[in-house]
Structure formats: C-alpha cells, structure tokens
GROMACS .gro file of C-alpha atoms in nm:
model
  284
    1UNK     CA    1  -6.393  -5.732   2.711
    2UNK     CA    2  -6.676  -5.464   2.794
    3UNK     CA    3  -6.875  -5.319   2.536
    4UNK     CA    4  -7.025  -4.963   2.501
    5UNK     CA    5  -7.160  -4.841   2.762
    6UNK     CA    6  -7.407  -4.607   2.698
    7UNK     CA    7  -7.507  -4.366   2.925
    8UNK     CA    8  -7.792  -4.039   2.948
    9UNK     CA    9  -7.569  -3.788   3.149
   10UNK     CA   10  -7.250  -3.655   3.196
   11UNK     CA   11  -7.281  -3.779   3.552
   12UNK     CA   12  -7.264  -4.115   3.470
   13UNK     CA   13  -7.032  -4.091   3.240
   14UNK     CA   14  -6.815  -4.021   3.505
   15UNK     CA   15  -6.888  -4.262   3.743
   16UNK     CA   16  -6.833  -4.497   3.467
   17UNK     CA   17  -6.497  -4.373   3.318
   18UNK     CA   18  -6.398  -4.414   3.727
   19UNK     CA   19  -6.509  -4.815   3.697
   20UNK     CA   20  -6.387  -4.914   3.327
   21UNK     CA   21  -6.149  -4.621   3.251
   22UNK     CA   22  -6.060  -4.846   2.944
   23UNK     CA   23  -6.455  -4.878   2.854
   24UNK     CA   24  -6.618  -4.718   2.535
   25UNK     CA   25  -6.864  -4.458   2.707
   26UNK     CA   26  -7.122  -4.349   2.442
   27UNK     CA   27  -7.321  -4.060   2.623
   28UNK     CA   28  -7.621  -4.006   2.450
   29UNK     CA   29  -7.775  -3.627   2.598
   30UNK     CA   30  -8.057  -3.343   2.437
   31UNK     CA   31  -7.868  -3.149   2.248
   32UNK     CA   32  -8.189  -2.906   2.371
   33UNK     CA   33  -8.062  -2.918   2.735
   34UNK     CA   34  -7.821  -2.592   2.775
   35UNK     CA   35  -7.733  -2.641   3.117
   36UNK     CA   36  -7.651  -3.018   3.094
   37UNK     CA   37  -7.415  -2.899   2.796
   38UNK     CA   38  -7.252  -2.602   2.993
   39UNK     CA   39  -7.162  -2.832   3.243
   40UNK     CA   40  -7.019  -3.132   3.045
   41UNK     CA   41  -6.789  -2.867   2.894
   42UNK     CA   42  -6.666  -2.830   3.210
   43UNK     CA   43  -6.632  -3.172   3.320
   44UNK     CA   44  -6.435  -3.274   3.004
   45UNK     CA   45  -6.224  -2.950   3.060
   46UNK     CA   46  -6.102  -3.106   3.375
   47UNK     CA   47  -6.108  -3.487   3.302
   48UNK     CA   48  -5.854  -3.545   3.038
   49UNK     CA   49  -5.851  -3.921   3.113
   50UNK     CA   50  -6.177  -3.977   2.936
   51UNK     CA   51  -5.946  -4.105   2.627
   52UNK     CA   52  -6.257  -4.330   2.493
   53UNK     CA   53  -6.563  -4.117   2.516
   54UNK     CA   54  -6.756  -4.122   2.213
   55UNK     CA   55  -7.047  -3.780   2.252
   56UNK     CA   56  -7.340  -3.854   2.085
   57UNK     CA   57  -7.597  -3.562   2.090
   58UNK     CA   58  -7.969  -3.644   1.944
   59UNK     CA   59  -8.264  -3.432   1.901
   60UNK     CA   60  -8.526  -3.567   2.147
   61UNK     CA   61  -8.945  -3.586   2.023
   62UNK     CA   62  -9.076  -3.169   1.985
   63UNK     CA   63  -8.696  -3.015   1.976
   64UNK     CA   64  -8.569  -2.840   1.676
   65UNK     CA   65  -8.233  -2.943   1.712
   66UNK     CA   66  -7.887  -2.739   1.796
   67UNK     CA   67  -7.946  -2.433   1.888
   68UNK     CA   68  -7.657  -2.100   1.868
   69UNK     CA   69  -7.592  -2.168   2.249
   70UNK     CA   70  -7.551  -2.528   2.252
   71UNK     CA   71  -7.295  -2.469   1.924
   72UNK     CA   72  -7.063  -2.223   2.114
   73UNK     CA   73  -7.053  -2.476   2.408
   74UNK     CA   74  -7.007  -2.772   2.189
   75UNK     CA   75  -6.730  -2.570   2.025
   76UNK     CA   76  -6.593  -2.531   2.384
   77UNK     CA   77  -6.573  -2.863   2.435
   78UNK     CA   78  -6.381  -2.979   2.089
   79UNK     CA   79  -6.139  -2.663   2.187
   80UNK     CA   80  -6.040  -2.727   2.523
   81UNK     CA   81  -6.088  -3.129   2.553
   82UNK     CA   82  -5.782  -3.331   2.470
   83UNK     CA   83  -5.955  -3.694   2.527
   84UNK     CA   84  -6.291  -3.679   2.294
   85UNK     CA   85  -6.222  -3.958   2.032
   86UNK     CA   86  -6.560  -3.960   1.858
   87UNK     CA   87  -6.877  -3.694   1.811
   88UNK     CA   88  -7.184  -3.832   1.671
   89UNK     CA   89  -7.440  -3.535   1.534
   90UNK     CA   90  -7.646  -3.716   1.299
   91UNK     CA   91  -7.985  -3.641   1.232
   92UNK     CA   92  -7.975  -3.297   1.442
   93UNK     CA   93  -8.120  -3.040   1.173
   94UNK     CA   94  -7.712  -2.902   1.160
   95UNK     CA   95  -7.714  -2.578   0.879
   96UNK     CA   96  -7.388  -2.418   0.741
   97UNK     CA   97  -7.306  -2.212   1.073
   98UNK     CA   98  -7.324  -2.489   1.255
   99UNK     CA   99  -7.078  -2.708   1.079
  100UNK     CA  100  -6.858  -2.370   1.022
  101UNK     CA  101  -6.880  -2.365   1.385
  102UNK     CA  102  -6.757  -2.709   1.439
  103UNK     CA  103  -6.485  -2.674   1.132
  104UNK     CA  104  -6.351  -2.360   1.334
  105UNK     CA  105  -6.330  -2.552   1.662
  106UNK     CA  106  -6.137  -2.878   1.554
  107UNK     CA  107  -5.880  -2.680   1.352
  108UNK     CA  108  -5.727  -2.673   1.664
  109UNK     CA  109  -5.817  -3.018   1.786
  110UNK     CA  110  -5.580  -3.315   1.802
  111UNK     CA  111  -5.805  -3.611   1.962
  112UNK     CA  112  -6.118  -3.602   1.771
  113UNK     CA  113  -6.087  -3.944   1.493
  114UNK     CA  114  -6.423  -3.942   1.419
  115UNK     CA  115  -6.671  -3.712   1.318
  116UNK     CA  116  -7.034  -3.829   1.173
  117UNK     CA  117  -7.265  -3.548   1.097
  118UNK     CA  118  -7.487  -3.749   0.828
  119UNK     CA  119  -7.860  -3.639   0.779
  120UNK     CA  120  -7.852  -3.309   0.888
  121UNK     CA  121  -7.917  -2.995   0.642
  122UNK     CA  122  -7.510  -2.870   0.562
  123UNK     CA  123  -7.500  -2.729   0.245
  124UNK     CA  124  -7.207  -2.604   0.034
  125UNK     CA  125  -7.092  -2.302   0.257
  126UNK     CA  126  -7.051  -2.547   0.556
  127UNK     CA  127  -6.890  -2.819   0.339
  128UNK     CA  128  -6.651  -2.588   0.211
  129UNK     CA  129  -6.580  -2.481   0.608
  130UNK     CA  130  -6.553  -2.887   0.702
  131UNK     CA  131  -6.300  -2.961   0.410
  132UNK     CA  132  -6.064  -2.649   0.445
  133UNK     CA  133  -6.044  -2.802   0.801
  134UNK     CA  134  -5.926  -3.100   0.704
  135UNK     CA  135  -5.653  -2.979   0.489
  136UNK     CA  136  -5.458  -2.923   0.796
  137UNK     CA  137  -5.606  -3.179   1.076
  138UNK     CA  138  -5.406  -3.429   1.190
  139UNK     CA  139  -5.624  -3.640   1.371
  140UNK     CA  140  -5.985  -3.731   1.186
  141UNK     CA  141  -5.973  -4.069   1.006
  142UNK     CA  142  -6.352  -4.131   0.985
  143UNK     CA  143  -6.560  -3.854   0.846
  144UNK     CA  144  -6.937  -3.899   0.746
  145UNK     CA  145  -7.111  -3.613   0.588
  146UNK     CA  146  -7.400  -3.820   0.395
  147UNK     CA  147  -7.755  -3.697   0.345
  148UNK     CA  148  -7.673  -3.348   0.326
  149UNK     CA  149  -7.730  -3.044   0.076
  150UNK     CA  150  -7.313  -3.099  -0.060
  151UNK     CA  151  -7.281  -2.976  -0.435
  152UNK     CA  152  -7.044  -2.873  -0.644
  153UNK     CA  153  -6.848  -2.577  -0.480
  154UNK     CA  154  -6.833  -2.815  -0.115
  155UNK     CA  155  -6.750  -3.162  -0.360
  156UNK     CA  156  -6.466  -2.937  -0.519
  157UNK     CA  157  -6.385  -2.831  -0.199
  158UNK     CA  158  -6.348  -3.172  -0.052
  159UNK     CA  159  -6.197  -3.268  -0.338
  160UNK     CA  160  -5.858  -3.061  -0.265
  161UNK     CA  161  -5.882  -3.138   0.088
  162UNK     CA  162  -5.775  -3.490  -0.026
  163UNK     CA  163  -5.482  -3.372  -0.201
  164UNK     CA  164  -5.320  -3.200   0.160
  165UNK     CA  165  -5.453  -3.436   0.385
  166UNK     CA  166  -5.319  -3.790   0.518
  167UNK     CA  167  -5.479  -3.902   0.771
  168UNK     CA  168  -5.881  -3.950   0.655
  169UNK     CA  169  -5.924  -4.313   0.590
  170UNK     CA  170  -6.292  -4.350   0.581
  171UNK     CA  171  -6.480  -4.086   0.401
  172UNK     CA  172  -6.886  -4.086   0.328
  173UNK     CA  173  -6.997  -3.848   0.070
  174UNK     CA  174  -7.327  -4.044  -0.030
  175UNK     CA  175  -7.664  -3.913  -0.055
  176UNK     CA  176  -7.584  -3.523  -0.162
  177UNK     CA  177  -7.620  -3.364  -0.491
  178UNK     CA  178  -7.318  -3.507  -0.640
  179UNK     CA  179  -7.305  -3.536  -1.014
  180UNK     CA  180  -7.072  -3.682  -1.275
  181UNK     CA  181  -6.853  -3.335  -1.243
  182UNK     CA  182  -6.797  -3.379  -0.894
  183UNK     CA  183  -6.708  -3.701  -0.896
  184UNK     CA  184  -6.425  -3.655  -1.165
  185UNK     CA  185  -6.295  -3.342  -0.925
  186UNK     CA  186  -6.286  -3.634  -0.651
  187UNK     CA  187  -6.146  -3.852  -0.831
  188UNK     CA  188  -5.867  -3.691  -0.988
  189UNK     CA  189  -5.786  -3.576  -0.637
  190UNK     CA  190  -5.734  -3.918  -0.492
  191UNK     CA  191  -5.495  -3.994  -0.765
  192UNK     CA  192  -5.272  -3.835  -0.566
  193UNK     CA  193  -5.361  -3.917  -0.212
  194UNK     CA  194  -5.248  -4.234  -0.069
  195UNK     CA  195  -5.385  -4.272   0.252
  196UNK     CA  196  -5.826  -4.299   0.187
  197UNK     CA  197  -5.912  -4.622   0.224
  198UNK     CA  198  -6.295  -4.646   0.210
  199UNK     CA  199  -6.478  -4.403  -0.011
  200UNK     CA  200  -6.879  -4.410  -0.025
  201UNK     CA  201  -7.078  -4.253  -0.315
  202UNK     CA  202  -7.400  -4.412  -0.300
  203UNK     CA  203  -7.710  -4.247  -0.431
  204UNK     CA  204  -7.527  -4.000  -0.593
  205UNK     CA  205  -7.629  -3.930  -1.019
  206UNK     CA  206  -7.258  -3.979  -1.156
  207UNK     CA  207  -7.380  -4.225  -1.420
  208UNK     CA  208  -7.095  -4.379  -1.659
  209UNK     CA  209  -6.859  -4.057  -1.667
  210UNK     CA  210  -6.831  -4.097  -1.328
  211UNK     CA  211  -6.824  -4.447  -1.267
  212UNK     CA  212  -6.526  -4.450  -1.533
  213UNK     CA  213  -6.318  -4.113  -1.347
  214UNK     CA  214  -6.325  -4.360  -1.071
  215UNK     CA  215  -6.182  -4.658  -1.254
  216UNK     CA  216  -5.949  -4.420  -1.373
  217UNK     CA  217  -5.822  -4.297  -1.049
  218UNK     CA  218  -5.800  -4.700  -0.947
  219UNK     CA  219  -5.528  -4.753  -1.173
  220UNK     CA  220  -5.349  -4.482  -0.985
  221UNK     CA  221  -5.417  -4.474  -0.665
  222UNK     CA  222  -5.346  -4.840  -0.484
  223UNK     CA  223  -5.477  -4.731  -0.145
  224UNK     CA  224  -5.864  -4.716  -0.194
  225UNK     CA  225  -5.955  -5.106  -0.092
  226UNK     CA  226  -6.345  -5.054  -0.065
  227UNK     CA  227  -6.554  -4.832  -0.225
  228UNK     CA  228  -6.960  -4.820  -0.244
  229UNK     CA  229  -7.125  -4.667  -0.520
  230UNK     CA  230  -7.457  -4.845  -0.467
  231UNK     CA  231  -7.784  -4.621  -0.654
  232UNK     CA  232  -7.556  -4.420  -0.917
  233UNK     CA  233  -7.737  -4.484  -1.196
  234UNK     CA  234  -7.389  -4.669  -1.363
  235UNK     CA  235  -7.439  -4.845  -1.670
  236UNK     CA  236  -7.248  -5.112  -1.836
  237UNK     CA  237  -6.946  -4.899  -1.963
  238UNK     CA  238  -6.920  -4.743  -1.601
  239UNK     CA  239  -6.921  -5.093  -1.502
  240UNK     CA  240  -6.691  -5.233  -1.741
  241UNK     CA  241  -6.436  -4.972  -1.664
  242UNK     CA  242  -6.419  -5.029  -1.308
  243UNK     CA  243  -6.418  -5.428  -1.367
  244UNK     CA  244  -6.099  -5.346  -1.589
  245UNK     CA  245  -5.920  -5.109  -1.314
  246UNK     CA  246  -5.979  -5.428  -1.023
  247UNK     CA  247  -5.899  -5.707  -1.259
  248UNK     CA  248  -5.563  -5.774  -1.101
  249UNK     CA  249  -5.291  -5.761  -0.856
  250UNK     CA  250  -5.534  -5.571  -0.572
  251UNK     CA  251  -5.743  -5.646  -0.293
  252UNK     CA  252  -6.096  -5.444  -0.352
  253UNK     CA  253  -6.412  -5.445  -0.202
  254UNK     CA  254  -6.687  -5.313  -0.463
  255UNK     CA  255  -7.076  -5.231  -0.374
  256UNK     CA  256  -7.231  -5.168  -0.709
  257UNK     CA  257  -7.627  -5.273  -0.625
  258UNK     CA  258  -7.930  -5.094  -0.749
  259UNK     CA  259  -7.756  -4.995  -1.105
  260UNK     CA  260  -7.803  -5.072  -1.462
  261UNK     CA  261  -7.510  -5.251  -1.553
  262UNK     CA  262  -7.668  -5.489  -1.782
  263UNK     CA  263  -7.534  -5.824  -1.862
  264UNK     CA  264  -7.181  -5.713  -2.007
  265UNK     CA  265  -7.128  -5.541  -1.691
  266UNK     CA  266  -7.222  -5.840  -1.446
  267UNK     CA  267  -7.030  -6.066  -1.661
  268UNK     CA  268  -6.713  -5.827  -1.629
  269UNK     CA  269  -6.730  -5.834  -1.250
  270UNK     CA  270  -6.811  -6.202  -1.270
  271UNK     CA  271  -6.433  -6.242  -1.466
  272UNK     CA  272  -6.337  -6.018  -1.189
  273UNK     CA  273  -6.378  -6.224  -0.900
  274UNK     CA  274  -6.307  -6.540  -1.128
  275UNK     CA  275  -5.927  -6.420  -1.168
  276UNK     CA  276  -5.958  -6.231  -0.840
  277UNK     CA  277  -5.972  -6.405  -0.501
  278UNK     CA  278  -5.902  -6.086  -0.321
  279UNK     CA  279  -6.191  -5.909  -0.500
  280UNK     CA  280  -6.517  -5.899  -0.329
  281UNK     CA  281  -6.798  -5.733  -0.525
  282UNK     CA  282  -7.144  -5.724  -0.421
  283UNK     CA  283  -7.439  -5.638  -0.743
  284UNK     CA  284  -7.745  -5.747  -0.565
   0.00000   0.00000   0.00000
C-alpha cells in the first residue's frame, strides 16, 4: 500500500494522480504564489478523478499569509471541484473574511470531508459563517477550528449547528476563549445529536460547571466515544461527574491531563476503568 505522497506543485500532482490514481497526494504550495493558485483551479476544474487529493496550503518564511486574491481562487476551487477530499489551512494568519469566504464556497460543496483551519486568527464573525455552513453540509466529518479567537456568539453558533447537522464526526474546538457558558450551550446541543463522535475541548476555562454539562449530556447522548478536555481547569466534582456518566454500559475514551481533580477525582476514574474494560482514560 503507498503512502502520501507529498508533492510542491500542481504539476506533480498530476503526474502522480496519472501513476497511483488510488494514492493520497498531499500537495503542499505558497499560499503567496497567485499564479500557481490560478492555475491549480484550473487543473482541478478539469481533473475530476483526483478523488484523494488532500490541498495543503502553508505560509512560506517572510509571507503574510492568504491574501484577498488567493481566497477568491481558493473559493474557486472548493466551488467547481468535485474530487477535493481534504484542505489543510493551518497556521496561515486566516481572519473572519477569510473563513466567511471559505463557509460561502463549501455550502455548495459535496466532496470536501475534511477541513482543518487550526491556528489561524478566526474570530466569532467567521465562526458564526463556518457553523451556519454546516447546518446544511452534507459532506464534512472532520472539522478542526482550534487556536483561534472562537467565543461565545461563534461557540453558540456551533452549538446549533450540532443540532441540524449529521454528518460531523470529529470536531476540535480547543484552544479558543471558551468558558463554562459555552460549553453548557455545546453540550446541551449534543444531547440531541447522534452522530459526533470525537469532541476536543482542551485548554479551554470551563472549570466544574462545565466539566459536569458534559457529564450531563453523556447520559444522553450514546454517540460521543472520545472526548479530550485536557488543561480545563476541572476539579474534583467536574471529575466526579463525568466518572459517574462513563461508569457503565459504554465504550469511552477520556483525556483529562493537566487538571485539578484531586484524589476523589482520580480515585473515581480509577473505579471507572476497574468496572469498565471498555473505558480508557488517560490523567497524566
């Protein structure tokens, strides 16, 4: 079996889809370089076959990352392309018309399943863009929007995205301004979605309140199976609570490092995994 191939240029991306037209192509191009962009737009216009492309698009050493030409053309490409399974834009200074750029664009896509556009600089007005997009896609089921500037009005927004859509299974949320508030929205939306299967919160503030909407929602919701809420400054009730909501009948996968859940709280996961065999739960 052949690994990814990455490649610098739409070129060989190409010549390689024409040699392993089965292969994972990761082309990895300057988001800085117009003219290489214009023409990949055009080349993935016309090649429909490239089912297993995955576009990555970095910054390179002195650029100042996507700039409003290379958006319209990127939106080009997620509009007319049929075959682009996977866009990575992490760490590419994206704002809030960039990512209402991209939102606009894949309301209208149907191949795209995975989106990452961690570490950039989205804040609430793009959020809100990304999850009113996802209320009526079809086709994402890995979305990472980590390390951004996400508060309340995009959390909220996100948060009734979940109830309409049903096909996200992986969803990273970590790393943005996300309190105990909303956290509870979050939760209290997945209590009614049955289809997210991996959820990560890390080093986000939602302390115990938080900690316990989740447990909450766990003792709806029987789809979440892993969840990571590593650096959330949980304490022992938090902890207990979400001990109680994994005690039994479920297969669970819990990160809870870096928190203060004092003795009472290791000792509840401890019972956890003791009456648990499915139950995996790291506290390191």
């Amino acid at each position: 079996m052949i690994g990814d191939i990455h490649v610098d240029s739409y070129i060989k991306a190409l010549d390689f889809f024409a040699l392993f037209p089965f292969a994972n192509i990761v082309l990895n191009m300057s988001i800085d370089n117009f003219d290489a962009m214009f023409k990949l737009s055009i080349t993935m216009a016309t090649h429909t076959s490239m089912c297993n492309l995955r576009l990555r698009l970095n910054i390179r050493p002195l650029t100042t990352g996507i700039n409003d030409n290379s958006s319209v053309v990127l939106c080009s490409i997620l509009q007319s392309n049929s075959s682009l399974g996977r866009l990575d834009l992490f760490y590419n200074e994206l704002n809030d018309t960039h990512a209402s750029y991209i939102a606009h664009a894949l309301r209208s896509n149907t191949s795209l399943k995975s989106l990452k556009l961690n570490n950039n600089g989205i804040g609430d007005i793009g959020m809100c863009a990304l999850a009113h997009m996802l209320e009526s896609n079809t086709s994402l089921t890995d979305v990472d929007v980590s390390g951004n500037r996400m508060s309340r009005q995009g959390a909220f927004a996100f948060g009734d995205a979940l109830k309409k859509n049903r096909t996200l299974r992986w969803l990273y949320i970590g790393s943005n301004k996300l309190g105990k508030l909303e956290i509870e929205h979050i939760a209290c939306s997945l209590q009614t979605n049955d289809c997210l299967a991996f959820l990560n919160v890390s080093d986000c503030f939602i302390r115990d309140e938080g900690a316990i909407s989740i447990a909450e929602c766990l003792s709806v919701n029987k789809s979440l199976v892993d969840l990571n809420l590593d650096s959330c400054a949980i304490g022992s009730r938090g902890a207990q609570a979400l001990a109680a909501a994994i005690l039994h009948d479920r297969s669970f996968n819990l990160s809870i490092a870096k928190n203060e859940i004092g003795m009472n709280g290791r000792e509840a996961f401890i019972n956890v995994m003791k009456s648990n065999e499915n139950c995996t739960i790291c506290m390191a």
